[in-house]
PDB file of C-alpha atoms in Angstrom:
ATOM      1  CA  UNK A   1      -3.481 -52.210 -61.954  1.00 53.00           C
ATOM      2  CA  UNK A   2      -7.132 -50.942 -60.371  1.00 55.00           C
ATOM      3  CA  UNK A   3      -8.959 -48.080 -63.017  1.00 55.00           C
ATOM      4  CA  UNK A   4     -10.302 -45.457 -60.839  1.00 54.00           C
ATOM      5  CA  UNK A   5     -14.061 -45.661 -60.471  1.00 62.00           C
ATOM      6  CA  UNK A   6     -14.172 -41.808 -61.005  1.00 75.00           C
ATOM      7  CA  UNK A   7     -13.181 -40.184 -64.515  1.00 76.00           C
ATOM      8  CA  UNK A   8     -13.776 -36.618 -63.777  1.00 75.00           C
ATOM      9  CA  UNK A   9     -10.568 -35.964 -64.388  1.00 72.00           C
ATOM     10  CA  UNK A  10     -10.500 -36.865 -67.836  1.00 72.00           C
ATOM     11  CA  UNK A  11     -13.404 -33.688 -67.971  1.00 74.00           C
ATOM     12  CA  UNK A  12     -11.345 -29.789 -68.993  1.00 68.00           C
ATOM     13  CA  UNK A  13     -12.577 -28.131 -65.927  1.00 66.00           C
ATOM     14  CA  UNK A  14     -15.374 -25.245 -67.147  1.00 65.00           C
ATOM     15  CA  UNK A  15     -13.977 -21.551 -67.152  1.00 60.00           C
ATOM     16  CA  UNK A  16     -15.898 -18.617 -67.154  1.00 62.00           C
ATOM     17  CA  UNK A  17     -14.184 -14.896 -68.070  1.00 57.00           C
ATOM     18  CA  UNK A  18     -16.339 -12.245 -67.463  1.00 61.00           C
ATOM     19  CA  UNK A  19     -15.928  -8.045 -67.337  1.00 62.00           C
ATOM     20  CA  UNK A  20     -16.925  -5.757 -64.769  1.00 70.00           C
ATOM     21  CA  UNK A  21     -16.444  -2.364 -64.245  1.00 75.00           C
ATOM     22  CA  UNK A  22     -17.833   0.742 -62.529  1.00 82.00           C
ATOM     23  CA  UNK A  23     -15.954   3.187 -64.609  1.00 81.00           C
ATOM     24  CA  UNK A  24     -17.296   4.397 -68.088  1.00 84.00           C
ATOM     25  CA  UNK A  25     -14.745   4.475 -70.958  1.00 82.00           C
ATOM     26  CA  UNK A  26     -14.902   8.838 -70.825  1.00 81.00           C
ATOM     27  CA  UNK A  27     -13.930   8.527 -67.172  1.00 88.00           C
ATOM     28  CA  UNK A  28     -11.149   6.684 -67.514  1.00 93.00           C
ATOM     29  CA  UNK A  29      -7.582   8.446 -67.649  1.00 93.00           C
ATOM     30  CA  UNK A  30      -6.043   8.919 -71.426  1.00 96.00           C
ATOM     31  CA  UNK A  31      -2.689   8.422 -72.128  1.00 97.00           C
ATOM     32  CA  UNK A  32      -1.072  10.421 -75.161  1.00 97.00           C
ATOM     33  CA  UNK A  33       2.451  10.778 -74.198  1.00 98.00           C
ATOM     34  CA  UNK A  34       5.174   9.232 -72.284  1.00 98.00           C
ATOM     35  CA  UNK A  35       5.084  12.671 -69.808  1.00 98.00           C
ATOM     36  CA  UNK A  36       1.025  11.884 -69.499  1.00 97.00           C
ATOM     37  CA  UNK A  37       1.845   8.191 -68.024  1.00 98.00           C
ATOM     38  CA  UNK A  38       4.702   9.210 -65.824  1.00 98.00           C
ATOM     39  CA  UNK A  39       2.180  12.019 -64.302  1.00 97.00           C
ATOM     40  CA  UNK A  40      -0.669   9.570 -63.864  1.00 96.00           C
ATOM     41  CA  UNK A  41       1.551   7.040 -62.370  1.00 96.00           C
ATOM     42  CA  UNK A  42       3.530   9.265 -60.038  1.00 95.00           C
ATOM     43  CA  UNK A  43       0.373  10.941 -58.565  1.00 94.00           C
ATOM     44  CA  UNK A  44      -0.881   7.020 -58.065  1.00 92.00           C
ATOM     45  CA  UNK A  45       2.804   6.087 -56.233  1.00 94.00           C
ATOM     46  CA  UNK A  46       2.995   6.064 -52.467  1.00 92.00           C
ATOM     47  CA  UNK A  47       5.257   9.495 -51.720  1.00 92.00           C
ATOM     48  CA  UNK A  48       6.366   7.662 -48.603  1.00 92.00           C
ATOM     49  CA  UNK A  49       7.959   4.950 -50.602  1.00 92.00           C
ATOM     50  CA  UNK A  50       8.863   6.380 -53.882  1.00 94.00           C
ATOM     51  CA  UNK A  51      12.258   7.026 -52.761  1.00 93.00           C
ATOM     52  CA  UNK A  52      12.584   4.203 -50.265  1.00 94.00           C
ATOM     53  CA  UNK A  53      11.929   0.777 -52.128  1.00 95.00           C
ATOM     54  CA  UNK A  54      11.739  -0.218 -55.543  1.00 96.00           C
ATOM     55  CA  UNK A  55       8.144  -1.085 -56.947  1.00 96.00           C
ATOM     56  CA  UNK A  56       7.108  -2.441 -60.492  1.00 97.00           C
ATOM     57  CA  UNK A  57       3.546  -0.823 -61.835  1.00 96.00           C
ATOM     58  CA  UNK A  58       1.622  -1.810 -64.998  1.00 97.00           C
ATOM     59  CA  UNK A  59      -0.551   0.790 -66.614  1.00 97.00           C
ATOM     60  CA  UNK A  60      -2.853  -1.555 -68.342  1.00 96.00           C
ATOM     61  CA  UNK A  61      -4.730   0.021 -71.641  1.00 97.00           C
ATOM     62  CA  UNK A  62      -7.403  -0.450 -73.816  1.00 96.00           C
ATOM     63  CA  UNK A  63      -7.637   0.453 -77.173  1.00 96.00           C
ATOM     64  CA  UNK A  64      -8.607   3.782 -77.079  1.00 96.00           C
ATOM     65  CA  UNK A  65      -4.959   4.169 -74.752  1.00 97.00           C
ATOM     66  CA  UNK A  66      -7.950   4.811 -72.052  1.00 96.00           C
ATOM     67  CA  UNK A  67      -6.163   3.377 -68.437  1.00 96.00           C
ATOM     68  CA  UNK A  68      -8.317   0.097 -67.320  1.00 95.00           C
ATOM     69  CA  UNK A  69      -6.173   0.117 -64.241  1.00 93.00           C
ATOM     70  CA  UNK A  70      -2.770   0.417 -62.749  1.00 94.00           C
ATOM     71  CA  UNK A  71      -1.426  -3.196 -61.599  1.00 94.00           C
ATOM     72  CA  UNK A  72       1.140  -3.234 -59.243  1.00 94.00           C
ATOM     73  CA  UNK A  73       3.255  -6.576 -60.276  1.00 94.00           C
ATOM     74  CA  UNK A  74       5.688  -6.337 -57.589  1.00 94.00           C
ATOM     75  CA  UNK A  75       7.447  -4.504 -54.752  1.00 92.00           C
ATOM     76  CA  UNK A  76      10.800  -4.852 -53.617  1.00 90.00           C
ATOM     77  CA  UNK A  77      14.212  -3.561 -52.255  1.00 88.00           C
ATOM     78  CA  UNK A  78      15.886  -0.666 -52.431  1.00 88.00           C
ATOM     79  CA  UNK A  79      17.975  -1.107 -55.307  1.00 87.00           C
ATOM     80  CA  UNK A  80      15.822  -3.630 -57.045  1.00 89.00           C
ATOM     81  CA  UNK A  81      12.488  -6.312 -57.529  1.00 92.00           C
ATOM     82  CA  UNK A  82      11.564  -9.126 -59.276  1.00 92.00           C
ATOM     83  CA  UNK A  83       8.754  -8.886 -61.774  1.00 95.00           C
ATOM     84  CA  UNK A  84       7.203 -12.777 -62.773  1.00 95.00           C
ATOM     85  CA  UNK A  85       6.350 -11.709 -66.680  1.00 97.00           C
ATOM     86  CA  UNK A  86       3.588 -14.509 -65.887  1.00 96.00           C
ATOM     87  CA  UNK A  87       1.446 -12.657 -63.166  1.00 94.00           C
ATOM     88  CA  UNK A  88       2.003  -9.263 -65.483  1.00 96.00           C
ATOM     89  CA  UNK A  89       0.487 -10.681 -67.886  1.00 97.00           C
ATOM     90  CA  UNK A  90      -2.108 -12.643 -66.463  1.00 94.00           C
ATOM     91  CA  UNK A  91      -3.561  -8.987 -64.827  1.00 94.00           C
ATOM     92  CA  UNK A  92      -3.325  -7.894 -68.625  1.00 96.00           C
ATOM     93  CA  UNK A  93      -5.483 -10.695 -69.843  1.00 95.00           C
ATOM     94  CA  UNK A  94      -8.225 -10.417 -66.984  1.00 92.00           C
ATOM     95  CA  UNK A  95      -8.317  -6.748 -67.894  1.00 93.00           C
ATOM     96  CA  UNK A  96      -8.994  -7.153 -71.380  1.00 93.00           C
ATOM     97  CA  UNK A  97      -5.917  -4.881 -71.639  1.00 97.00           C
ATOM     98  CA  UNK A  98      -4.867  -4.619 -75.741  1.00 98.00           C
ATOM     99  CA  UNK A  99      -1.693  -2.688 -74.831  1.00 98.00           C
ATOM    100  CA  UNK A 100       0.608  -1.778 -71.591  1.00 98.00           C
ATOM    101  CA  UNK A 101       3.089   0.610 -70.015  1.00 98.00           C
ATOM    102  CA  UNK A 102       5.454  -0.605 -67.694  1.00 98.00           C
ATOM    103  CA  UNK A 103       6.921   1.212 -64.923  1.00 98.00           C
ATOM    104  CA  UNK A 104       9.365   1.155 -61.655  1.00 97.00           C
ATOM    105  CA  UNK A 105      10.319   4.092 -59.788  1.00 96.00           C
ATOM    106  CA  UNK A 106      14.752   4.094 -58.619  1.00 96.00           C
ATOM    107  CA  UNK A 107      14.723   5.384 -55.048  1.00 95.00           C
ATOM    108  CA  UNK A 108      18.506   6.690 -55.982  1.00 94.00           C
ATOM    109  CA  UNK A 109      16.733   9.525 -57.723  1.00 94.00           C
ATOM    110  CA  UNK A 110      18.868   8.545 -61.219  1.00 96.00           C
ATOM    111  CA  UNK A 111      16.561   8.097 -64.126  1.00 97.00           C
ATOM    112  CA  UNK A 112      19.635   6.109 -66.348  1.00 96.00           C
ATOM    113  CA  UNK A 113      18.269   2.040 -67.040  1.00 97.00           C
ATOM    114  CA  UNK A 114      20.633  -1.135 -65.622  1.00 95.00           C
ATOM    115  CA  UNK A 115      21.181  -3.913 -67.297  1.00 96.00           C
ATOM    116  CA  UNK A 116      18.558  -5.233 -65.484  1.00 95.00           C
ATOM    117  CA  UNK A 117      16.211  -2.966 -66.655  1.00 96.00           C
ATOM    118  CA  UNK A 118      16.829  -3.217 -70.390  1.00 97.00           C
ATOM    119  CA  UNK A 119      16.902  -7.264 -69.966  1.00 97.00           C
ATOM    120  CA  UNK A 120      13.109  -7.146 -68.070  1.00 97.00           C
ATOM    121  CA  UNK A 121      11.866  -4.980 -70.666  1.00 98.00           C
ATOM    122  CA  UNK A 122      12.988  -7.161 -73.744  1.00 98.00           C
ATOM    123  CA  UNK A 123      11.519 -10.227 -72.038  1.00 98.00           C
ATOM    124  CA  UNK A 124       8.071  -8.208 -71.406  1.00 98.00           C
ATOM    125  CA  UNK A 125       8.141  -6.708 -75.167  1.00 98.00           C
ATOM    126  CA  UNK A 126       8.786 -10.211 -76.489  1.00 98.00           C
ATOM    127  CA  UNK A 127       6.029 -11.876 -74.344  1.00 98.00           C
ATOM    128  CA  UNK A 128       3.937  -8.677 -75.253  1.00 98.00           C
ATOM    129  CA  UNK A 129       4.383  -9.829 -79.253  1.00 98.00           C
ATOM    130  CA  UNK A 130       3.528 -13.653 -78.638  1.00 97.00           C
ATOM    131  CA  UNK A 131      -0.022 -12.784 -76.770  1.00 97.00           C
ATOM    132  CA  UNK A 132      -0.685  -9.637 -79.013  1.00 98.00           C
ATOM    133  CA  UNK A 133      -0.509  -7.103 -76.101  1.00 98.00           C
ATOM    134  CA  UNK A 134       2.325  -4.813 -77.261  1.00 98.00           C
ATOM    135  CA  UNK A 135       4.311  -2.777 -74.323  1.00 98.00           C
ATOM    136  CA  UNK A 136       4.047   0.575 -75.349  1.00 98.00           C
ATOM    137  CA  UNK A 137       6.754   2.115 -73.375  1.00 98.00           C
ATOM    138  CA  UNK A 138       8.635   1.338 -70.024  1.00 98.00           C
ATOM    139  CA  UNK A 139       8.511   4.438 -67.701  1.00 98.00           C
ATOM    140  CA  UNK A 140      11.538   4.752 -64.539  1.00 98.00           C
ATOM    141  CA  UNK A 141       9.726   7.240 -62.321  1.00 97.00           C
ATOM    142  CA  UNK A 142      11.842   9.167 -59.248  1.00 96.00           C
ATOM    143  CA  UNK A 143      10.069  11.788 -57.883  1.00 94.00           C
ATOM    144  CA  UNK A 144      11.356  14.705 -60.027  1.00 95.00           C
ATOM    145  CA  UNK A 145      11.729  13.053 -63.730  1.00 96.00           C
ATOM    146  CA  UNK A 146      11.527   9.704 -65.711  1.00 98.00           C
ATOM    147  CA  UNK A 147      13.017   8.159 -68.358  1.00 98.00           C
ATOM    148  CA  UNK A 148      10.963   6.665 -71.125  1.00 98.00           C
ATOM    149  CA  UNK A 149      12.612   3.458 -73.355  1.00 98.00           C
ATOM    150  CA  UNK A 150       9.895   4.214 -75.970  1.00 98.00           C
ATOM    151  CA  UNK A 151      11.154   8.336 -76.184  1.00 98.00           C
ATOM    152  CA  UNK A 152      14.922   7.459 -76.178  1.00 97.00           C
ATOM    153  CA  UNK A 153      13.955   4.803 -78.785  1.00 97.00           C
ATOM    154  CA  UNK A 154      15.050   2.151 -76.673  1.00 95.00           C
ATOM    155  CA  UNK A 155      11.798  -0.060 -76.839  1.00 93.00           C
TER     156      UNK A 155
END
């Protein structure tokens, strides 16, 4: 057996996290109830697809509950999407993000969680608790009301 003539691969490749944003902490939107998020995040959801296709939005916070930026971690059908926990939280670690709100709008116009729902938002708490970046509440926007897990005391 030959030993490659290059090593480099034996070398942990070099990686570099930096910060940059345009927006000063004041500016930023503050979120102090579930009825602030599901305002902020309906005025940021298209109107034209709202009640067409299902989309899954992060609200990504620092610690001051101070919105760093709304990620939008998938977009799908109309009665559902798939959300890889693994992107989610990859957006929350580039953002420096110290907490989260999740969200997905139901075209149907019915507020009332699936199975599916309560199952993606025990895998995102759970993932939330191992990286220290606790999911604050899980907001199902339609375009006249929401439900909130963390209100019903379903979080």
């Amino acid at each position: 057996m030959k030993t490659a003539a290059n090593n480099d691969w034996k070398i942990v490749s070099e990686i570099d996290l930096i910060y940059k944003t345009k927006v000063k902490s004041s500016q930023r939107p503050l979120i102090t109830s579930s009825r602030c998020a599901y305002a902020l995040l309906k005025d940021c959801w298209d109107p034209g697809k709202i009640e067409f296709l299902e989309q899954f939005k992060v609200l990504l916070l620092n610690q001051s509950n101070r919105v760093l930026g709304i990620y939008e971690a998938s977009s799908g059908g109309i009665s559902g999407t798939i959300v890889d926990i693994r992107l989610l939280f990859a957006a929350a670690l580039k953002a420096s993000a110290v907490g989260i709100i999740i969200s997905h709008n139901h075209p149907s116009g019915k507020t009332i969680p699936s199975e599916a729902d309560k199952s993606i938002t025990r895998k995102i708490k759970q993932a939330g608790e191992l990286l220290d970046i606790p999911l604050l509440d899980h907001v199902i926007v339609t375009s006249e009301n929401y439900y909130s897990f963390a209100d019903e005391g379903a979080l």
